[in-house]
């Protein structure tokens, strides 16, 4: 089935492309304008290939990615700026093609969610710290003060220690 | 049990339930189904040569005034074979005209494929370099679009048609759009 074979096909195509690039005469690639190529590469790295979804347009060797790279190159050569090229793709494939989705009502959770979680974590941390601090103020036993004589263990702790000792002495009781 | 202790016991449970709910929904979705921004918008225009008569063309303008389906297919597309019997059946029932977009295919191979598997299309048009496919946001053949009388895309099926999708979504939608 076409879909289930896609990852394998992508991997194969990738290997093939790598082999081609290695075998390619260096002169052919060097002919192009380096600044233009760098701009295309940067732009294609921001765009997602819809077939191999975890690859960018720059990395993917899926036939659709090739077509879209050709399209992007054509648009760039025709003088379109990066925003216009992105709009061209978003109009056809949706925000999904952008690795950096725009901030809008449907992506608020995506953009601000981590900060909300961080703030929530901060609040929990503050609550725990406050409770610990209060307990330390109220109960001197929890704080070890160097040089001070240890406070006498209270009655409950003493019985506990005595019971533990008794259990250790006569484990079979 | 005092309320702060109860809260402390219930909070992890609540967080757990929340994570389970997120994963339940998130993992049951198909990441390959990317919602198309074209649904609800005017279908991208094209005029393309016909598969069986390359000297004639068919365009979106010719379909104006009727509800129609655009089915993107290719002879190299294996999952097209899965949905093909459904399309043949649909054609026999003569419910709605289906235009085939022969996507990035070789014309003789496309013709041979239809001869072998049956031709459910009112007409097929040739998109040899996939340019029209890009305009329609095609990324995984087969895909099927429902276009209304005014040339607006109303629905997009990504991947092979299923009996369920056809009977529960596409055909009711076609009937509804007909009335409009």
Tab-separated table of N, CA and C in Angstrom, chain B residues 32-99:
chain	number	residue	atom	x	y	z
B	32	UNK	N	-1.796	11.976	9.312
B	32	UNK	CA	-1.703	12.180	7.871
B	32	UNK	C	-2.871	13.012	7.342
B	33	UNK	N	-3.938	13.085	8.136
B	33	UNK	CA	-5.080	13.851	7.667
B	33	UNK	C	-4.952	15.302	8.090
B	34	UNK	N	-4.370	16.079	7.212
B	34	UNK	CA	-4.181	17.494	7.487
B	34	UNK	C	-5.404	18.235	6.954
B	35	UNK	N	-6.138	18.939	7.816
B	35	UNK	CA	-7.316	19.631	7.329
B	35	UNK	C	-6.966	20.626	6.227
B	36	UNK	N	-7.733	20.592	5.155
B	36	UNK	CA	-7.406	21.443	4.019
B	36	UNK	C	-7.968	22.840	4.209
B	37	UNK	N	-7.153	23.860	3.947
B	37	UNK	CA	-7.658	25.228	4.052
B	37	UNK	C	-8.585	25.554	2.884
B	38	UNK	N	-8.678	24.651	1.902
B	38	UNK	CA	-9.470	24.942	0.705
B	38	UNK	C	-10.945	24.652	0.889
B	39	UNK	N	-11.279	23.861	1.936
B	39	UNK	CA	-12.691	23.554	2.164
B	39	UNK	C	-13.422	24.850	2.502
B	40	UNK	N	-14.496	25.124	1.752
B	40	UNK	CA	-15.245	26.359	1.958
B	40	UNK	C	-14.772	27.490	1.053
B	41	UNK	N	-13.721	27.211	0.265
B	41	UNK	CA	-13.223	28.249	-0.646
B	41	UNK	C	-13.462	27.829	-2.092
B	42	UNK	N	-13.340	28.758	-2.976
B	42	UNK	CA	-13.536	28.470	-4.397
B	42	UNK	C	-12.478	27.474	-4.870
B	43	UNK	N	-12.914	26.484	-5.625
B	43	UNK	CA	-11.980	25.491	-6.141
B	43	UNK	C	-10.988	26.167	-7.070
B	44	UNK	N	-9.690	25.835	-6.936
B	44	UNK	CA	-8.703	26.434	-7.841
B	44	UNK	C	-9.044	26.088	-9.289
B	45	UNK	N	-8.943	27.075	-10.138
B	45	UNK	CA	-9.328	26.867	-11.533
B	45	UNK	C	-8.268	26.064	-12.283
B	46	UNK	N	-8.738	25.238	-13.202
B	46	UNK	CA	-7.811	24.590	-14.118
B	46	UNK	C	-8.500	24.332	-15.447
B	47	UNK	N	-7.700	24.224	-16.479
B	47	UNK	CA	-8.158	23.737	-17.771
B	47	UNK	C	-7.073	22.781	-18.222
B	48	UNK	N	-7.416	21.512	-18.337
B	48	UNK	CA	-6.395	20.498	-18.605
B	48	UNK	C	-6.820	19.617	-19.770
B	49	UNK	N	-5.831	19.040	-20.467
B	49	UNK	CA	-6.165	18.108	-21.556
B	49	UNK	C	-6.829	16.845	-21.009
B	50	UNK	N	-7.762	16.320	-21.800
B	50	UNK	CA	-8.440	15.101	-21.386
B	50	UNK	C	-7.526	13.895	-21.591
B	51	UNK	N	-7.716	12.907	-20.736
B	51	UNK	CA	-6.863	11.723	-20.789
B	51	UNK	C	-7.073	10.957	-22.100
B	52	UNK	N	-8.335	10.792	-22.496
B	52	UNK	CA	-8.619	9.963	-23.660
B	52	UNK	C	-8.634	10.755	-24.974
B	53	UNK	N	-8.566	12.077	-24.867
B	53	UNK	CA	-8.550	12.904	-26.075
B	53	UNK	C	-7.713	14.134	-25.771
B	54	UNK	N	-6.385	13.999	-26.012
B	54	UNK	CA	-5.479	15.045	-25.545
B	54	UNK	C	-5.673	16.369	-26.277
B	55	UNK	N	-6.408	16.337	-27.412
B	55	UNK	CA	-6.638	17.593	-28.135
B	55	UNK	C	-7.804	18.369	-27.528
B	56	UNK	N	-8.581	17.719	-26.645
B	56	UNK	CA	-9.695	18.415	-25.994
B	56	UNK	C	-9.334	18.714	-24.544
B	57	UNK	N	-9.968	19.737	-24.013
B	57	UNK	CA	-9.688	20.074	-22.615
B	57	UNK	C	-10.980	20.030	-21.806
B	58	UNK	N	-10.790	20.006	-20.497
B	58	UNK	CA	-11.921	20.147	-19.580
B	58	UNK	C	-11.450	21.077	-18.469
B	59	UNK	N	-12.303	21.982	-18.072
B	59	UNK	CA	-11.911	22.910	-17.023
B	59	UNK	C	-12.957	22.990	-15.939
B	60	UNK	N	-12.573	23.613	-14.838
B	60	UNK	CA	-13.508	23.801	-13.727
B	60	UNK	C	-14.728	24.590	-14.203
B	61	UNK	N	-14.522	25.489	-15.187
B	61	UNK	CA	-15.628	26.313	-15.673
B	61	UNK	C	-16.725	25.456	-16.305
B	62	UNK	N	-16.316	24.324	-16.941
B	62	UNK	CA	-17.296	23.444	-17.592
B	62	UNK	C	-18.214	22.767	-16.584
B	63	UNK	N	-17.806	22.712	-15.329
B	63	UNK	CA	-18.583	21.990	-14.322
B	63	UNK	C	-19.497	22.916	-13.534
B	64	UNK	N	-19.434	24.193	-13.847
B	64	UNK	CA	-20.233	25.168	-13.113
B	64	UNK	C	-21.715	24.824	-13.224
B	65	UNK	N	-22.433	24.990	-12.115
B	65	UNK	CA	-23.862	24.728	-12.134
B	65	UNK	C	-24.221	23.318	-11.712
B	66	UNK	N	-23.221	22.444	-11.545
B	66	UNK	CA	-23.548	21.117	-11.022
B	66	UNK	C	-22.625	20.732	-9.870
B	67	UNK	N	-23.160	19.807	-9.059
B	67	UNK	CA	-22.352	19.275	-7.964
B	67	UNK	C	-21.516	18.148	-8.541
B	68	UNK	N	-20.224	18.158	-8.272
B	68	UNK	CA	-19.363	17.116	-8.850
B	68	UNK	C	-18.240	16.728	-7.895
B	69	UNK	N	-17.646	15.590	-8.185
B	69	UNK	CA	-16.511	15.133	-7.391
B	69	UNK	C	-15.249	15.193	-8.242
B	70	UNK	N	-14.152	15.577	-7.615
B	70	UNK	CA	-12.855	15.469	-8.269
B	70	UNK	C	-12.093	14.385	-7.523
B	71	UNK	N	-11.730	13.337	-8.249
B	71	UNK	CA	-10.976	12.243	-7.641
B	71	UNK	C	-9.564	12.249	-8.220
B	72	UNK	N	-8.576	12.376	-7.343
B	72	UNK	CA	-7.184	12.411	-7.788
B	72	UNK	C	-6.652	10.980	-7.776
B	73	UNK	N	-6.172	10.523	-8.921
B	73	UNK	CA	-5.721	9.132	-9.009
B	73	UNK	C	-4.494	9.031	-9.907
B	74	UNK	N	-3.864	7.862	-9.867
B	74	UNK	CA	-2.719	7.599	-10.730
B	74	UNK	C	-2.549	6.095	-10.857
B	75	UNK	N	-1.959	5.680	-11.958
B	75	UNK	CA	-1.792	4.239	-12.159
B	75	UNK	C	-0.745	3.679	-11.194
B	76	UNK	N	0.174	4.547	-10.728
B	76	UNK	CA	1.219	4.075	-9.805
B	76	UNK	C	0.740	4.040	-8.352
B	77	UNK	N	-0.472	4.549	-8.124
B	77	UNK	CA	-0.951	4.695	-6.748
B	77	UNK	C	-1.654	3.411	-6.317
B	78	UNK	N	-1.037	2.735	-5.355
B	78	UNK	CA	-1.546	1.422	-4.982
B	78	UNK	C	-2.869	1.527	-4.221
B	79	UNK	N	-2.989	2.543	-3.343
B	79	UNK	CA	-4.238	2.602	-2.573
B	79	UNK	C	-5.419	3.090	-3.406
B	80	UNK	N	-5.117	3.604	-4.630
B	80	UNK	CA	-6.223	3.936	-5.523
B	80	UNK	C	-7.017	2.680	-5.881
B	81	UNK	N	-6.319	1.535	-5.917
B	81	UNK	CA	-7.003	0.287	-6.251
B	81	UNK	C	-7.997	-0.103	-5.182
B	82	UNK	N	-7.702	0.304	-3.957
B	82	UNK	CA	-8.596	-0.055	-2.853
B	82	UNK	C	-9.936	0.648	-3.013
B	83	UNK	N	-9.898	1.928	-3.369
B	83	UNK	CA	-11.141	2.682	-3.456
B	83	UNK	C	-11.830	2.516	-4.805
B	84	UNK	N	-11.089	1.985	-5.794
B	84	UNK	CA	-11.617	1.989	-7.150
B	84	UNK	C	-12.959	1.268	-7.318
B	85	UNK	N	-13.133	0.069	-6.722
B	85	UNK	CA	-14.439	-0.605	-6.853
B	85	UNK	C	-15.605	0.264	-6.371
B	86	UNK	N	-15.361	1.046	-5.315
B	86	UNK	CA	-16.407	1.940	-4.808
B	86	UNK	C	-16.783	2.987	-5.848
B	87	UNK	N	-15.755	3.511	-6.523
B	87	UNK	CA	-16.008	4.522	-7.546
B	87	UNK	C	-16.764	3.929	-8.725
B	88	UNK	N	-16.384	2.698	-9.095
B	88	UNK	CA	-17.066	2.033	-10.207
B	88	UNK	C	-18.542	1.837	-9.861
B	89	UNK	N	-18.774	1.422	-8.616
B	89	UNK	CA	-20.147	1.237	-8.141
B	89	UNK	C	-20.924	2.559	-8.179
B	90	UNK	N	-20.246	3.605	-7.724
B	90	UNK	CA	-20.862	4.930	-7.692
B	90	UNK	C	-21.239	5.382	-9.108
B	91	UNK	N	-20.346	5.090	-10.059
B	91	UNK	CA	-20.591	5.474	-11.450
B	91	UNK	C	-21.811	4.734	-11.995
B	92	UNK	N	-21.941	3.434	-11.627
B	92	UNK	CA	-23.089	2.649	-12.094
B	92	UNK	C	-24.379	3.241	-11.561
B	93	UNK	N	-24.348	3.666	-10.312
B	93	UNK	CA	-25.547	4.235	-9.692
B	93	UNK	C	-25.883	5.596	-10.303
B	94	UNK	N	-24.896	6.211	-10.970
B	94	UNK	CA	-25.112	7.465	-11.674
B	94	UNK	C	-25.656	8.570	-10.766
B	95	UNK	N	-25.033	8.698	-9.604
B	95	UNK	CA	-25.522	9.666	-8.624
B	95	UNK	C	-24.924	11.045	-8.845
B	96	UNK	N	-23.617	11.052	-9.102
B	96	UNK	CA	-22.909	12.327	-9.176
B	96	UNK	C	-21.760	12.164	-10.168
B	97	UNK	N	-21.531	13.162	-11.027
B	97	UNK	CA	-20.403	13.040	-11.962
B	97	UNK	C	-19.066	13.112	-11.225
B	98	UNK	N	-18.187	12.185	-11.589
B	98	UNK	CA	-16.850	12.179	-10.992
B	98	UNK	C	-15.840	12.493	-12.091
B	99	UNK	N	-15.066	13.533	-11.854
B	99	UNK	CA	-13.986	13.874	-12.778
B	99	UNK	C	-12.697	13.322	-12.182
